[in-house]
Amino acid sequence: DAKTTQPPSMDCAEGRAANLPCNHSTISGNEYVYWYRQIHSQGPQYIIHGLKNNETNEMASLIITEDRKSSTLILPHATLRDTAVYYCIVRPYDQIIFGKGTRLHILP
Amino acid sequence: SAVISQKPSRDICQRGTSLTIQCQVDSQVTMMFWYRQQPGQSLTLIATANQGSEATYESGFVIDKFPISRPNLTFSTLTVSNMSPEDSSIYLCSVKGLDGEPTEAFFGQGTRLTVV
């Protein structure tokens, strides 16, 4: 699996958009970009995934650069409940290998 | 989607004993995965369990310490054997979506193990 690099922590004001970056410069053509988050003491929760087009669902938007070497997860209106560790993962299909993720703090 | 139930949700065990963790899924899945999350750390993959074959262990994990059963397509167990305080972690099972498709993975809520 391709390696990903994320900032260890970020702060975002409540109600603002949270933009979480991820670098995956060694991604290969058949690998998807996935985002999960883990709220304290819970199992990881799927957020969104994409291959090369931008994606949007009810939780977030995923912006993937044209060269696919980086991506950004956007939470459009962050709330206190979005405080969690966010994991950017690149994989083809099977098991997930987690990195250290970004700890997102939503500030009231 | 898939709903995963793990039992027990937490336990406190004496060193030298073993604990078996159960993972039940509400649908049939080919691949199940077991993870360990040590305090303050990210998740580490222990092994992949396919029905009808031996589990495949990641580097640093061995079958004698973490035996896994996968008797059918909806159930798996992970045993933590001969426990020591270093085994105190959250253990999670996971399943992926449709075989061969880039779908999301689903996770149980974990088993919080404390070894004293």
PDB file of N, CA and C in Angstrom, chain A residues 30 32 34 36 38 40-47 49 85 87 91-101 103, chain B residues 31 33 35 37 40-45 48 58 90 92 94 96 100-110 112:
ATOM      1  N   ASN A  30      -4.253   1.830  -9.425  1.00  0.00           N
ATOM      2  CA  ASN A  30      -5.442   1.095  -8.996  1.00  0.00           C
ATOM      3  C   ASN A  30      -5.777   1.314  -7.527  1.00  0.00           C
ATOM      4  N   TYR A  32      -7.262   3.381  -4.384  1.00  0.00           N
ATOM      5  CA  TYR A  32      -8.234   4.380  -4.007  1.00  0.00           C
ATOM      6  C   TYR A  32      -7.764   5.139  -2.773  1.00  0.00           C
ATOM      7  N   TYR A  34      -9.083   6.562   0.702  1.00  0.00           N
ATOM      8  CA  TYR A  34     -10.166   6.403   1.669  1.00  0.00           C
ATOM      9  C   TYR A  34      -9.910   7.322   2.869  1.00  0.00           C
ATOM     10  N   TYR A  36     -11.238   7.649   6.926  1.00  0.00           N
ATOM     11  CA  TYR A  36     -11.979   7.147   8.077  1.00  0.00           C
ATOM     12  C   TYR A  36     -11.729   8.105   9.238  1.00  0.00           C
ATOM     13  N   GLN A  38     -11.976   8.204  13.737  1.00  0.00           N
ATOM     14  CA  GLN A  38     -12.187   7.463  14.967  1.00  0.00           C
ATOM     15  C   GLN A  38     -12.458   8.468  16.078  1.00  0.00           C
ATOM     16  N   HIS A  40     -13.313   9.205  19.907  1.00  0.00           N
ATOM     17  CA  HIS A  40     -12.736   8.606  21.107  1.00  0.00           C
ATOM     18  C   HIS A  40     -13.515   7.381  21.576  1.00  0.00           C
ATOM     19  N   SER A  41     -12.767   6.269  21.751  1.00  0.00           N
ATOM     20  CA  SER A  41     -13.312   5.033  22.322  1.00  0.00           C
ATOM     21  C   SER A  41     -14.304   4.321  21.409  1.00  0.00           C
ATOM     22  N   GLN A  42     -14.357   4.716  20.145  1.00  0.00           N
ATOM     23  CA  GLN A  42     -15.234   4.018  19.209  1.00  0.00           C
ATOM     24  C   GLN A  42     -14.424   3.364  18.104  1.00  0.00           C
ATOM     25  N   GLY A  43     -15.048   2.439  17.365  1.00  0.00           N
ATOM     26  CA  GLY A  43     -14.396   1.863  16.201  1.00  0.00           C
ATOM     27  C   GLY A  43     -14.333   2.880  15.069  1.00  0.00           C
ATOM     28  N   PRO A  44     -13.366   2.757  14.173  1.00  0.00           N
ATOM     29  CA  PRO A  44     -13.278   3.692  13.045  1.00  0.00           C
ATOM     30  C   PRO A  44     -14.555   3.697  12.215  1.00  0.00           C
ATOM     31  N   GLN A  45     -14.837   4.863  11.663  1.00  0.00           N
ATOM     32  CA  GLN A  45     -16.046   5.075  10.866  1.00  0.00           C
ATOM     33  C   GLN A  45     -15.643   5.530   9.467  1.00  0.00           C
ATOM     34  N   TYR A  46     -16.189   4.886   8.474  1.00  0.00           N
ATOM     35  CA  TYR A  46     -15.934   5.277   7.084  1.00  0.00           C
ATOM     36  C   TYR A  46     -16.525   6.653   6.806  1.00  0.00           C
ATOM     37  N   ILE A  47     -15.779   7.472   6.049  1.00  0.00           N
ATOM     38  CA  ILE A  47     -16.294   8.783   5.657  1.00  0.00           C
ATOM     39  C   ILE A  47     -16.559   8.830   4.160  1.00  0.00           C
ATOM     40  N   HIS A  49     -14.604   7.826  -0.047  1.00  0.00           N
ATOM     41  CA  HIS A  49     -13.458   7.365  -0.820  1.00  0.00           C
ATOM     42  C   HIS A  49     -13.578   7.834  -2.261  1.00  0.00           C
ATOM     43  N   VAL A  85      -9.871  11.551  15.404  1.00  0.00           N
ATOM     44  CA  VAL A  85      -8.653  11.312  14.613  1.00  0.00           C
ATOM     45  C   VAL A  85      -9.098  10.883  13.224  1.00  0.00           C
ATOM     46  N   TYR A  87      -8.122   9.489   9.474  1.00  0.00           N
ATOM     47  CA  TYR A  87      -7.113   8.677   8.804  1.00  0.00           C
ATOM     48  C   TYR A  87      -7.326   8.734   7.290  1.00  0.00           C
ATOM     49  N   ARG A  91      -5.358   2.298  -0.637  1.00  0.00           N
ATOM     50  CA  ARG A  91      -5.306   0.840  -0.762  1.00  0.00           C
ATOM     51  C   ARG A  91      -6.046   0.384  -2.014  1.00  0.00           C
ATOM     52  N   PRO A  92      -5.723  -0.760  -2.525  1.00  0.00           N
ATOM     53  CA  PRO A  92      -6.505  -1.311  -3.638  1.00  0.00           C
ATOM     54  C   PRO A  92      -7.849  -1.818  -3.154  1.00  0.00           C
ATOM     55  N   TYR A  93      -7.893  -2.960  -2.518  1.00  0.00           N
ATOM     56  CA  TYR A  93      -9.196  -3.475  -2.132  1.00  0.00           C
ATOM     57  C   TYR A  93      -9.272  -4.022  -0.708  1.00  0.00           C
ATOM     58  N   ASP A  94      -8.230  -4.672  -0.252  1.00  0.00           N
ATOM     59  CA  ASP A  94      -8.398  -5.535   0.921  1.00  0.00           C
ATOM     60  C   ASP A  94      -8.096  -4.849   2.253  1.00  0.00           C
ATOM     61  N   GLN A  95      -7.120  -5.339   2.982  1.00  0.00           N
ATOM     62  CA  GLN A  95      -6.964  -4.862   4.349  1.00  0.00           C
ATOM     63  C   GLN A  95      -6.521  -3.402   4.390  1.00  0.00           C
ATOM     64  N   ILE A  96      -6.872  -2.762   5.486  1.00  0.00           N
ATOM     65  CA  ILE A  96      -6.523  -1.359   5.709  1.00  0.00           C
ATOM     66  C   ILE A  96      -5.317  -1.295   6.628  1.00  0.00           C
ATOM     67  N   ILE A  97      -4.313  -0.552   6.207  1.00  0.00           N
ATOM     68  CA  ILE A  97      -3.156  -0.291   7.052  1.00  0.00           C
ATOM     69  C   ILE A  97      -3.252   1.160   7.501  1.00  0.00           C
ATOM     70  N   PHE A  98      -3.405   1.373   8.790  1.00  0.00           N
ATOM     71  CA  PHE A  98      -3.590   2.713   9.328  1.00  0.00           C
ATOM     72  C   PHE A  98      -2.260   3.388   9.605  1.00  0.00           C
ATOM     73  N   GLY A  99      -2.175   4.677   9.271  1.00  0.00           N
ATOM     74  CA  GLY A  99      -1.075   5.525   9.693  1.00  0.00           C
ATOM     75  C   GLY A  99      -1.445   6.179  11.012  1.00  0.00           C
ATOM     76  N   LYS A 100      -0.785   7.279  11.324  1.00  0.00           N
ATOM     77  CA  LYS A 100      -1.022   7.941  12.603  1.00  0.00           C
ATOM     78  C   LYS A 100      -2.215   8.888  12.564  1.00  0.00           C
ATOM     79  N   GLY A 101      -2.614   9.325  11.366  1.00  0.00           N
ATOM     80  CA  GLY A 101      -3.782  10.172  11.243  1.00  0.00           C
ATOM     81  C   GLY A 101      -3.566  11.597  11.714  1.00  0.00           C
ATOM     82  N   ARG A 103      -5.257  14.417  14.287  1.00  0.00           N
ATOM     83  CA  ARG A 103      -6.197  14.660  15.392  1.00  0.00           C
ATOM     84  C   ARG A 103      -6.815  16.030  15.194  1.00  0.00           C
TER      85      ARG A 103
ATOM     86  N   MET B  31     -13.800 -11.824   3.992  1.00  0.00           N
ATOM     87  CA  MET B  31     -12.596 -11.429   4.721  1.00  0.00           C
ATOM     88  C   MET B  31     -12.970 -10.716   6.012  1.00  0.00           C
ATOM     89  N   PHE B  33     -10.926  -9.028   9.556  1.00  0.00           N
ATOM     90  CA  PHE B  33      -9.624  -8.536   9.983  1.00  0.00           C
ATOM     91  C   PHE B  33      -9.647  -8.260  11.480  1.00  0.00           C
ATOM     92  N   TYR B  35      -7.572  -6.161  14.542  1.00  0.00           N
ATOM     93  CA  TYR B  35      -6.637  -5.081  14.807  1.00  0.00           C
ATOM     94  C   TYR B  35      -6.393  -4.957  16.310  1.00  0.00           C
ATOM     95  N   GLN B  37      -5.181  -1.855  19.064  1.00  0.00           N
ATOM     96  CA  GLN B  37      -4.909  -0.436  19.240  1.00  0.00           C
ATOM     97  C   GLN B  37      -4.387  -0.226  20.662  1.00  0.00           C
ATOM     98  N   GLY B  40      -3.227   5.278  23.112  1.00  0.00           N
ATOM     99  CA  GLY B  40      -2.685   6.458  22.457  1.00  0.00           C
ATOM    100  C   GLY B  40      -2.108   6.231  21.080  1.00  0.00           C
ATOM    101  N   GLN B  41      -2.276   5.034  20.541  1.00  0.00           N
ATOM    102  CA  GLN B  41      -1.674   4.696  19.261  1.00  0.00           C
ATOM    103  C   GLN B  41      -2.741   4.475  18.188  1.00  0.00           C
ATOM    104  N   SER B  42      -2.263   4.338  16.952  1.00  0.00           N
ATOM    105  CA  SER B  42      -3.148   4.019  15.844  1.00  0.00           C
ATOM    106  C   SER B  42      -3.456   2.516  15.844  1.00  0.00           C
ATOM    107  N   LEU B  43      -4.270   2.083  14.915  1.00  0.00           N
ATOM    108  CA  LEU B  43      -4.619   0.674  14.808  1.00  0.00           C
ATOM    109  C   LEU B  43      -3.522  -0.073  14.064  1.00  0.00           C
ATOM    110  N   THR B  44      -3.217  -1.272  14.554  1.00  0.00           N
ATOM    111  CA  THR B  44      -2.236  -2.159  13.923  1.00  0.00           C
ATOM    112  C   THR B  44      -2.934  -3.437  13.519  1.00  0.00           C
ATOM    113  N   LEU B  45      -2.766  -3.828  12.274  1.00  0.00           N
ATOM    114  CA  LEU B  45      -3.386  -5.050  11.779  1.00  0.00           C
ATOM    115  C   LEU B  45      -2.682  -6.256  12.362  1.00  0.00           C
ATOM    116  N   THR B  48      -5.477 -11.368   8.974  1.00  0.00           N
ATOM    117  CA  THR B  48      -6.634 -11.470   8.088  1.00  0.00           C
ATOM    118  C   THR B  48      -7.167 -12.883   8.193  1.00  0.00           C
ATOM    119  N   GLU B  58       0.281 -10.661  10.320  1.00  0.00           N
ATOM    120  CA  GLU B  58       1.221  -9.596   9.965  1.00  0.00           C
ATOM    121  C   GLU B  58       2.516  -9.781  10.750  1.00  0.00           C
ATOM    122  N   ILE B  90      -7.042  -2.113  22.964  1.00  0.00           N
ATOM    123  CA  ILE B  90      -8.354  -2.324  22.387  1.00  0.00           C
ATOM    124  C   ILE B  90      -8.174  -3.230  21.176  1.00  0.00           C
ATOM    125  N   LEU B  92     -10.032  -4.846  17.862  1.00  0.00           N
ATOM    126  CA  LEU B  92     -11.176  -4.575  16.997  1.00  0.00           C
ATOM    127  C   LEU B  92     -11.225  -5.559  15.840  1.00  0.00           C
ATOM    128  N   SER B  94     -12.955  -6.228  11.962  1.00  0.00           N
ATOM    129  CA  SER B  94     -13.395  -5.426  10.834  1.00  0.00           C
ATOM    130  C   SER B  94     -13.734  -6.340   9.673  1.00  0.00           C
ATOM    131  N   LYS B  96     -14.689  -6.035   5.302  1.00  0.00           N
ATOM    132  CA  LYS B  96     -14.808  -5.137   4.173  1.00  0.00           C
ATOM    133  C   LYS B  96     -16.106  -5.414   3.443  1.00  0.00           C
ATOM    134  N   GLY B 100     -13.837  -7.915  -3.866  1.00  0.00           N
ATOM    135  CA  GLY B 100     -13.300  -7.424  -5.137  1.00  0.00           C
ATOM    136  C   GLY B 100     -13.738  -6.030  -5.497  1.00  0.00           C
ATOM    137  N   GLU B 101     -14.537  -5.399  -4.680  1.00  0.00           N
ATOM    138  CA  GLU B 101     -15.004  -4.051  -4.966  1.00  0.00           C
ATOM    139  C   GLU B 101     -14.384  -3.074  -3.983  1.00  0.00           C
ATOM    140  N   PRO B 102     -14.121  -1.852  -4.425  1.00  0.00           N
ATOM    141  CA  PRO B 102     -13.521  -0.853  -3.531  1.00  0.00           C
ATOM    142  C   PRO B 102     -14.551  -0.224  -2.601  1.00  0.00           C
ATOM    143  N   THR B 103     -15.119  -1.024  -1.738  1.00  0.00           N
ATOM    144  CA  THR B 103     -16.106  -0.496  -0.813  1.00  0.00           C
ATOM    145  C   THR B 103     -15.488  -0.280   0.560  1.00  0.00           C
ATOM    146  N   GLU B 104     -16.259   0.373   1.423  1.00  0.00           N
ATOM    147  CA  GLU B 104     -15.724   0.713   2.730  1.00  0.00           C
ATOM    148  C   GLU B 104     -15.630  -0.507   3.627  1.00  0.00           C
ATOM    149  N   ALA B 105     -14.828  -0.384   4.666  1.00  0.00           N
ATOM    150  CA  ALA B 105     -14.731  -1.397   5.697  1.00  0.00           C
ATOM    151  C   ALA B 105     -15.577  -0.967   6.892  1.00  0.00           C
ATOM    152  N   PHE B 106     -16.025  -1.957   7.647  1.00  0.00           N
ATOM    153  CA  PHE B 106     -16.840  -1.707   8.829  1.00  0.00           C
ATOM    154  C   PHE B 106     -16.114  -2.269  10.046  1.00  0.00           C
ATOM    155  N   PHE B 107     -16.254  -1.587  11.153  1.00  0.00           N
ATOM    156  CA  PHE B 107     -15.538  -1.955  12.361  1.00  0.00           C
ATOM    157  C   PHE B 107     -16.496  -2.192  13.520  1.00  0.00           C
ATOM    158  N   GLY B 108     -16.117  -3.158  14.356  1.00  0.00           N
ATOM    159  CA  GLY B 108     -16.814  -3.301  15.615  1.00  0.00           C
ATOM    160  C   GLY B 108     -16.398  -2.191  16.569  1.00  0.00           C
ATOM    161  N   GLN B 109     -17.055  -2.156  17.701  1.00  0.00           N
ATOM    162  CA  GLN B 109     -16.766  -1.107  18.690  1.00  0.00           C
ATOM    163  C   GLN B 109     -15.563  -1.454  19.561  1.00  0.00           C
ATOM    164  N   GLY B 110     -15.032  -2.651  19.389  1.00  0.00           N
ATOM    165  CA  GLY B 110     -13.802  -2.992  20.086  1.00  0.00           C
ATOM    166  C   GLY B 110     -14.017  -3.675  21.425  1.00  0.00           C
ATOM    167  N   ARG B 112     -12.046  -3.693  24.983  1.00  0.00           N
ATOM    168  CA  ARG B 112     -10.998  -3.020  25.781  1.00  0.00           C
ATOM    169  C   ARG B 112     -10.472  -4.001  26.809  1.00  0.00           C
TER     170      ARG B 112
END
